[in-house]
PDB file of C-alpha atoms in Angstrom:
ATOM      1  CA  MET A1169       0.000   0.000   0.000  1.00 74.00           C
ATOM      2  CA  THR A1170       1.205   3.495  -0.799  1.00 92.00           C
ATOM      3  CA  VAL A1171       0.824   6.422   1.569  1.00 97.00           C
ATOM      4  CA  GLU A1172      -1.666   8.888   0.085  1.00 98.00           C
ATOM      5  CA  ALA A1173      -1.012  11.588   2.703  1.00 98.00           C
ATOM      6  CA  VAL A1174       0.791  12.238   5.975  1.00 98.00           C
ATOM      7  CA  LEU A1175      -1.205  14.048   8.660  1.00 98.00           C
ATOM      8  CA  TRP A1176       0.809  15.792  11.370  1.00 98.00           C
ATOM      9  CA  ASP A1177      -0.278  16.854  14.847  1.00 98.00           C
ATOM     10  CA  MET A1178       1.423  20.032  16.078  1.00 97.00           C
ATOM     11  CA  ASP A1179       1.737  20.527  19.861  1.00 94.00           C
ATOM     12  CA  GLY A1180       3.978  17.871  21.388  1.00 94.00           C
ATOM     13  CA  THR A1181       4.579  16.231  17.999  1.00 97.00           C
ATOM     14  CA  LEU A1182       6.278  18.819  15.805  1.00 97.00           C
ATOM     15  CA  LEU A1183       6.792  21.444  18.480  1.00 96.00           C
ATOM     16  CA  ASP A1184       7.760  20.945  22.109  1.00 94.00           C
ATOM     17  CA  SER A1185       5.038  23.424  22.960  1.00 91.00           C
ATOM     18  CA  GLU A1186       3.024  21.612  25.626  1.00 83.00           C
ATOM     19  CA  LYS A1187       5.484  22.989  28.194  1.00 88.00           C
ATOM     20  CA  LEU A1188       4.755  26.482  26.871  1.00 93.00           C
ATOM     21  CA  TRP A1189       1.019  25.893  27.289  1.00 90.00           C
ATOM     22  CA  ASP A1190       1.783  25.195  30.976  1.00 92.00           C
ATOM     23  CA  ILE A1191       2.477  28.890  31.524  1.00 95.00           C
ATOM     24  CA  PRO A1192      -0.980  30.366  30.711  1.00 96.00           C
ATOM     25  CA  LEU A1193      -2.877  27.342  32.032  1.00 96.00           C
ATOM     26  CA  TYR A1194      -1.217  27.407  35.454  1.00 96.00           C
ATOM     27  CA  GLU A1195      -1.480  31.197  35.558  1.00 97.00           C
ATOM     28  CA  PHE A1196      -5.190  31.107  34.750  1.00 97.00           C
ATOM     29  CA  VAL A1197      -6.017  28.690  37.552  1.00 97.00           C
ATOM     30  CA  GLU A1198      -3.999  30.875  39.929  1.00 96.00           C
ATOM     31  CA  LYS A1199      -6.119  33.846  38.774  1.00 95.00           C
ATOM     32  CA  LEU A1200      -9.174  31.800  39.790  1.00 94.00           C
ATOM     33  CA  GLY A1201      -7.643  31.243  43.205  1.00 95.00           C
ATOM     34  CA  GLY A1202      -6.520  27.636  42.822  1.00 95.00           C
ATOM     35  CA  THR A1203      -3.630  25.451  41.745  1.00 96.00           C
ATOM     36  CA  LEU A1204      -3.643  23.290  38.631  1.00 96.00           C
ATOM     37  CA  SER A1205      -2.821  19.672  39.494  1.00 96.00           C
ATOM     38  CA  LEU A1206      -0.441  17.604  37.381  1.00 94.00           C
ATOM     39  CA  ALA A1207      -3.158  15.003  36.749  1.00 94.00           C
ATOM     40  CA  THR A1208      -5.582  17.600  35.387  1.00 95.00           C
ATOM     41  CA  ARG A1209      -2.878  19.237  33.283  1.00 94.00           C
ATOM     42  CA  GLN A1210      -1.943  15.885  31.742  1.00 90.00           C
ATOM     43  CA  ALA A1211      -5.595  15.140  30.983  1.00 90.00           C
ATOM     44  CA  MET A1212      -5.711  18.345  28.925  1.00 89.00           C
ATOM     45  CA  VAL A1213      -2.943  17.342  26.530  1.00 86.00           C
ATOM     46  CA  GLY A1214      -4.336  17.272  23.003  1.00 77.00           C
ATOM     47  CA  SER A1215      -7.821  18.335  24.091  1.00 80.00           C
ATOM     48  CA  SER A1216     -10.143  20.990  22.662  1.00 80.00           C
ATOM     49  CA  VAL A1217     -10.626  24.486  24.068  1.00 84.00           C
ATOM     50  CA  PRO A1218     -14.148  23.802  25.464  1.00 87.00           C
ATOM     51  CA  ARG A1219     -12.973  20.635  27.214  1.00 88.00           C
ATOM     52  CA  THR A1220      -9.893  22.400  28.566  1.00 93.00           C
ATOM     53  CA  MET A1221     -11.928  25.321  29.909  1.00 95.00           C
ATOM     54  CA  SER A1222     -14.352  22.922  31.595  1.00 95.00           C
ATOM     55  CA  MET A1223     -11.465  21.181  33.360  1.00 96.00           C
ATOM     56  CA  LEU A1224      -9.841  24.464  34.400  1.00 97.00           C
ATOM     57  CA  PHE A1225     -13.004  25.753  36.066  1.00 97.00           C
ATOM     58  CA  ALA A1226     -13.722  22.367  37.636  1.00 96.00           C
ATOM     59  CA  GLU A1227     -10.247  22.476  39.175  1.00 95.00           C
ATOM     60  CA  VAL A1228     -11.386  25.381  41.381  1.00 95.00           C
ATOM     61  CA  GLY A1229     -14.820  23.909  42.071  1.00 94.00           C
ATOM     62  CA  VAL A1230     -16.786  25.788  39.395  1.00 93.00           C
ATOM     63  CA  GLU A1231     -18.793  23.027  37.705  1.00 90.00           C
ATOM     64  CA  HIS A1232     -21.089  25.277  35.683  1.00 92.00           C
ATOM     65  CA  PRO A1233     -19.306  28.483  34.639  1.00 93.00           C
ATOM     66  CA  SER A1234     -21.335  30.989  32.633  1.00 94.00           C
ATOM     67  CA  GLU A1235     -20.792  31.338  28.895  1.00 94.00           C
ATOM     68  CA  GLU A1236     -19.287  34.765  29.559  1.00 95.00           C
ATOM     69  CA  GLU A1237     -16.825  33.365  32.097  1.00 95.00           C
ATOM     70  CA  VAL A1238     -15.736  30.644  29.683  1.00 95.00           C
ATOM     71  CA  ALA A1239     -15.387  33.067  26.776  1.00 95.00           C
ATOM     72  CA  ASP A1240     -13.434  35.600  28.827  1.00 96.00           C
ATOM     73  CA  GLY A1241     -11.173  32.879  30.217  1.00 96.00           C
ATOM     74  CA  ALA A1242     -10.498  31.378  26.800  1.00 94.00           C
ATOM     75  CA  ALA A1243      -9.692  34.822  25.401  1.00 95.00           C
ATOM     76  CA  TRP A1244      -7.260  35.525  28.240  1.00 96.00           C
ATOM     77  CA  ILE A1245      -5.496  32.186  27.706  1.00 95.00           C
ATOM     78  CA  MET A1246      -5.356  32.844  23.954  1.00 92.00           C
ATOM     79  CA  ARG A1247      -3.695  36.234  24.440  1.00 95.00           C
ATOM     80  CA  ARG A1248      -1.213  34.925  26.986  1.00 95.00           C
ATOM     81  CA  THR A1249      -0.360  31.862  24.903  1.00 93.00           C
ATOM     82  CA  GLU A1250       0.244  34.001  21.828  1.00 94.00           C
ATOM     83  CA  GLU A1251       2.715  36.072  23.854  1.00 95.00           C
ATOM     84  CA  VAL A1252       4.532  32.899  24.902  1.00 93.00           C
ATOM     85  CA  PHE A1253       4.496  31.429  21.373  1.00 93.00           C
ATOM     86  CA  ARG A1254       5.911  34.616  19.860  1.00 92.00           C
ATOM     87  CA  ALA A1255       8.826  34.465  22.307  1.00 92.00           C
ATOM     88  CA  GLY A1256       9.996  31.261  20.591  1.00 91.00           C
ATOM     89  CA  LEU A1257       8.780  27.752  19.754  1.00 95.00           C
ATOM     90  CA  PRO A1258      11.152  24.792  20.223  1.00 96.00           C
ATOM     91  CA  TRP A1259      11.106  21.814  17.834  1.00 97.00           C
ATOM     92  CA  ARG A1260      10.743  18.205  18.920  1.00 97.00           C
ATOM     93  CA  PRO A1261      13.830  16.083  18.112  1.00 98.00           C
ATOM     94  CA  GLY A1262      13.996  15.224  14.411  1.00 98.00           C
ATOM     95  CA  ALA A1263      10.704  16.953  13.587  1.00 98.00           C
ATOM     96  CA  ARG A1264      12.058  19.666  11.302  1.00 97.00           C
ATOM     97  CA  GLU A1265      14.108  17.174   9.289  1.00 98.00           C
ATOM     98  CA  ALA A1266      11.276  14.630   9.113  1.00 98.00           C
ATOM     99  CA  LEU A1267       8.849  17.259   7.816  1.00 97.00           C
ATOM    100  CA  ARG A1268      11.215  18.297   5.051  1.00 97.00           C
ATOM    101  CA  ALA A1269      12.106  14.715   4.127  1.00 97.00           C
ATOM    102  CA  VAL A1270       8.462  13.698   3.768  1.00 98.00           C
ATOM    103  CA  ARG A1271       7.588  16.893   1.914  1.00 97.00           C
ATOM    104  CA  ASP A1272      10.470  16.403  -0.526  1.00 97.00           C
ATOM    105  CA  SER A1273       9.086  12.940  -1.351  1.00 97.00           C
ATOM    106  CA  GLY A1274       6.092  14.621  -2.990  1.00 96.00           C
ATOM    107  CA  VAL A1275       3.357  13.087  -0.814  1.00 98.00           C
ATOM    108  CA  GLN A1276       0.549  15.371   0.347  1.00 98.00           C
ATOM    109  CA  MET A1277       0.695  16.638   3.933  1.00 98.00           C
ATOM    110  CA  ALA A1278      -1.754  18.267   6.330  1.00 98.00           C
ATOM    111  CA  LEU A1279      -1.452  19.800   9.777  1.00 98.00           C
ATOM    112  CA  VAL A1280      -4.221  18.576  12.099  1.00 98.00           C
ATOM    113  CA  THR A1281      -4.242  20.359  15.454  1.00 96.00           C
ATOM    114  CA  SER A1282      -6.631  21.018  18.333  1.00 92.00           C
ATOM    115  CA  THR A1283      -5.085  24.480  18.644  1.00 92.00           C
ATOM    116  CA  GLU A1284      -7.232  27.325  17.325  1.00 91.00           C
ATOM    117  CA  ARG A1285      -6.426  29.033  14.022  1.00 95.00           C
ATOM    118  CA  GLN A1286      -5.116  32.247  15.595  1.00 92.00           C
ATOM    119  CA  LEU A1287      -2.362  30.451  17.504  1.00 93.00           C
ATOM    120  CA  THR A1288      -1.718  27.954  14.724  1.00 96.00           C
ATOM    121  CA  GLU A1289      -0.898  30.839  12.403  1.00 96.00           C
ATOM    122  CA  VAL A1290       1.705  32.033  14.905  1.00 95.00           C
ATOM    123  CA  ALA A1291       3.204  28.536  15.061  1.00 96.00           C
ATOM    124  CA  LEU A1292       3.268  28.273  11.268  1.00 97.00           C
ATOM    125  CA  ASP A1293       5.713  31.178  11.249  1.00 94.00           C
ATOM    126  CA  THR A1294       8.137  28.695  12.816  1.00 93.00           C
ATOM    127  CA  ILE A1295       7.038  25.453  11.146  1.00 96.00           C
ATOM    128  CA  GLY A1296       6.524  26.770   7.608  1.00 96.00           C
ATOM    129  CA  ARG A1297       3.221  27.150   5.763  1.00 94.00           C
ATOM    130  CA  ASP A1298       4.709  25.888   2.514  1.00 94.00           C
ATOM    131  CA  LEU A1299       5.022  22.381   3.945  1.00 97.00           C
ATOM    132  CA  PHE A1300       1.284  21.701   4.114  1.00 98.00           C
ATOM    133  CA  ASP A1301      -1.393  21.260   1.481  1.00 98.00           C
ATOM    134  CA  ALA A1302      -4.099  21.759   4.134  1.00 98.00           C
ATOM    135  CA  THR A1303      -4.418  22.734   7.786  1.00 98.00           C
ATOM    136  CA  VAL A1304      -7.242  21.826  10.165  1.00 98.00           C
ATOM    137  CA  CYS A1305      -7.525  23.718  13.460  1.00 96.00           C
ATOM    138  CA  GLY A1306      -9.563  23.075  16.576  1.00 91.00           C
ATOM    139  CA  ASP A1307     -12.037  25.892  16.008  1.00 91.00           C
ATOM    140  CA  GLU A1308     -12.799  24.626  12.494  1.00 94.00           C
ATOM    141  CA  VAL A1309     -14.550  21.425  13.602  1.00 91.00           C
ATOM    142  CA  GLU A1310     -16.956  23.148  16.033  1.00 74.00           C
ATOM    143  CA  ARG A1311     -17.387  20.890  19.083  1.00 78.00           C
ATOM    144  CA  ARG A1312     -16.233  17.707  17.350  1.00 89.00           C
ATOM    145  CA  ASN A1313     -12.534  18.023  18.040  1.00 89.00           C
ATOM    146  CA  LYS A1314     -10.085  15.288  19.055  1.00 93.00           C
ATOM    147  CA  PRO A1315     -10.611  12.568  20.354  1.00 93.00           C
ATOM    148  CA  LEU A1316     -13.475  12.412  17.836  1.00 95.00           C
ATOM    149  CA  PRO A1317     -12.382  11.497  14.290  1.00 97.00           C
ATOM    150  CA  ASP A1318     -13.680  14.678  12.646  1.00 97.00           C
ATOM    151  CA  PRO A1319     -10.382  16.637  12.406  1.00 97.00           C
ATOM    152  CA  TYR A1320      -8.630  13.804  10.585  1.00 98.00           C
ATOM    153  CA  LEU A1321     -11.648  13.058   8.412  1.00 98.00           C
ATOM    154  CA  ARG A1322     -11.791  16.736   7.450  1.00 97.00           C
ATOM    155  CA  ALA A1323      -8.094  16.735   6.547  1.00 98.00           C
ATOM    156  CA  ALA A1324      -8.547  13.653   4.352  1.00 98.00           C
ATOM    157  CA  ARG A1325     -11.507  15.282   2.584  1.00 98.00           C
ATOM    158  CA  LEU A1326      -9.542  18.466   1.946  1.00 98.00           C
ATOM    159  CA  LEU A1327      -6.726  16.429   0.402  1.00 98.00           C
ATOM    160  CA  GLY A1328      -9.068  14.114  -1.501  1.00 98.00           C
ATOM    161  CA  VAL A1329      -7.573  10.962   0.024  1.00 98.00           C
ATOM    162  CA  ASP A1330      -8.741   7.828   1.810  1.00 98.00           C
ATOM    163  CA  PRO A1331      -7.963   8.156   5.548  1.00 98.00           C
ATOM    164  CA  THR A1332      -7.154   4.434   5.697  1.00 97.00           C
ATOM    165  CA  ARG A1333      -4.285   5.150   3.296  1.00 97.00           C
ATOM    166  CA  CYS A1334      -2.939   7.951   5.482  1.00 98.00           C
ATOM    167  CA  VAL A1335      -0.362   7.929   8.259  1.00 98.00           C
ATOM    168  CA  ALA A1336      -1.030  10.284  11.164  1.00 98.00           C
ATOM    169  CA  ILE A1337       1.754  11.326  13.516  1.00 98.00           C
ATOM    170  CA  GLU A1338       0.657  12.004  17.087  1.00 98.00           C
ATOM    171  CA  ASP A1339       1.973  12.253  20.646  1.00 96.00           C
ATOM    172  CA  SER A1340      -1.086  12.134  22.944  1.00 94.00           C
ATOM    173  CA  PRO A1341      -3.823   9.633  23.820  1.00 94.00           C
ATOM    174  CA  THR A1342      -6.450  12.158  22.671  1.00 94.00           C
ATOM    175  CA  GLY A1343      -4.844  12.693  19.290  1.00 95.00           C
ATOM    176  CA  VAL A1344      -4.116   9.020  18.727  1.00 97.00           C
ATOM    177  CA  ALA A1345      -7.738   8.138  19.508  1.00 97.00           C
ATOM    178  CA  SER A1346      -8.917  10.695  16.946  1.00 97.00           C
ATOM    179  CA  ALA A1347      -6.637   9.433  14.177  1.00 98.00           C
ATOM    180  CA  VAL A1348      -7.423   5.767  14.844  1.00 98.00           C
ATOM    181  CA  ALA A1349     -11.167   6.490  14.851  1.00 98.00           C
ATOM    182  CA  ALA A1350     -10.767   8.160  11.455  1.00 98.00           C
ATOM    183  CA  GLY A1351      -9.158   4.997  10.085  1.00 98.00           C
ATOM    184  CA  CYS A1352      -5.563   6.220   9.918  1.00 98.00           C
ATOM    185  CA  THR A1353      -2.469   4.266  10.820  1.00 98.00           C
ATOM    186  CA  VAL A1354      -0.682   6.223  13.546  1.00 98.00           C
ATOM    187  CA  LEU A1355       2.991   6.739  14.280  1.00 98.00           C
ATOM    188  CA  VAL A1356       2.984   7.492  18.007  1.00 98.00           C
ATOM    189  CA  VAL A1357       5.854   9.537  19.443  1.00 98.00           C
ATOM    190  CA  PRO A1358       4.847  10.179  23.072  1.00 96.00           C
ATOM    191  CA  CYS A1359       5.902  13.497  24.571  1.00 93.00           C
ATOM    192  CA  ASP A1360       4.528  14.477  27.977  1.00 84.00           C
ATOM    193  CA  VAL A1361       2.005  11.702  28.651  1.00 90.00           C
ATOM    194  CA  PRO A1362       2.098   7.952  27.937  1.00 93.00           C
ATOM    195  CA  VAL A1363      -0.021   6.389  25.192  1.00 96.00           C
ATOM    196  CA  GLU A1364      -1.431   2.884  25.463  1.00 95.00           C
ATOM    197  CA  GLN A1365      -0.763   0.190  22.888  1.00 96.00           C
ATOM    198  CA  GLY A1366      -3.637  -0.541  20.518  1.00 96.00           C
ATOM    199  CA  GLU A1367      -4.812  -1.077  16.984  1.00 93.00           C
ATOM    200  CA  ARG A1368      -3.148   0.675  14.042  1.00 95.00           C
ATOM    201  CA  ARG A1369      -0.526   2.396  16.159  1.00 97.00           C
ATOM    202  CA  VAL A1370       3.244   1.984  15.945  1.00 97.00           C
ATOM    203  CA  PHE A1371       5.501   3.531  18.565  1.00 98.00           C
ATOM    204  CA  ARG A1372       8.787   5.363  18.122  1.00 97.00           C
ATOM    205  CA  GLU A1373      10.913   7.316  20.592  1.00 97.00           C
ATOM    206  CA  SER A1374      11.490  10.292  18.283  1.00 98.00           C
ATOM    207  CA  LEU A1375      11.080  11.551  14.727  1.00 98.00           C
ATOM    208  CA  VAL A1376      14.820  11.340  14.098  1.00 98.00           C
ATOM    209  CA  GLY A1377      15.383   9.516  10.812  1.00 97.00           C
ATOM    210  CA  VAL A1378      11.697   9.396   9.830  1.00 98.00           C
ATOM    211  CA  ASP A1379      10.995   9.680   6.091  1.00 97.00           C
ATOM    212  CA  LEU A1380       8.336   8.455   3.663  1.00 97.00           C
ATOM    213  CA  THR A1381       9.909   4.988   3.485  1.00 96.00           C
ATOM    214  CA  THR A1382       9.589   4.735   7.270  1.00 96.00           C
ATOM    215  CA  LEU A1383       5.938   5.743   7.134  1.00 97.00           C
ATOM    216  CA  ALA A1384       5.062   3.547   4.138  1.00 96.00           C
ATOM    217  CA  SER A1385       6.333   0.520   6.035  1.00 95.00           C
ATOM    218  CA  LEU A1386       3.676   1.149   8.699  1.00 95.00           C
ATOM    219  CA  LEU A1387       0.888   0.488   6.203  1.00 90.00           C
ATOM    220  CA  GLN A1388       2.402  -2.863   5.372  1.00 80.00           C
ATOM    221  CA  ARG A1389       1.998  -4.135   8.933  1.00 73.00           C
TER     222      ARG A1389
END
């Protein structure tokens, strides 16, 4: 089987940015008068903005925040995260080289991220817009973000490919679940949280040395 497209996650996969997200998330909970626990922070990795906001408010005992509170909180986190992103985004090991190697092979590529478009555009200043034939952001799938399959299904539709002939590259349980549900084979490179073994997922410690030949071999398994 040939690879019709390669679908890349962003935070924790291409960029070592989950640690940067720590800054506004911990600060926001402190603004609410609490402390963000490690367990809650890890549960947020790869999740959508609505789910993240729900967990942040629940952390300080607010189970039903108003729409205004959620919107204001999300806007504050967006502004603070953009400040942090603009200060510099570090790459994950081998990610820059793997992106270029796969792109140079001629296969189609898409970026599939739970991060909203505004912040993704900032990150693309570092990653490179020219590398992707399509990008799918968290606020472009309404409330059907990862771990639901919709982001990866949307990317496949935009590229005109069969998701079962695509390889997705992910780092988190949430992202892996989304890609698997869409029918993709997944190269899993865990970053900050462990990912369980399961169907259509192959594990690797880093993206060092990854190219299209590496990814095509996954579809043969």
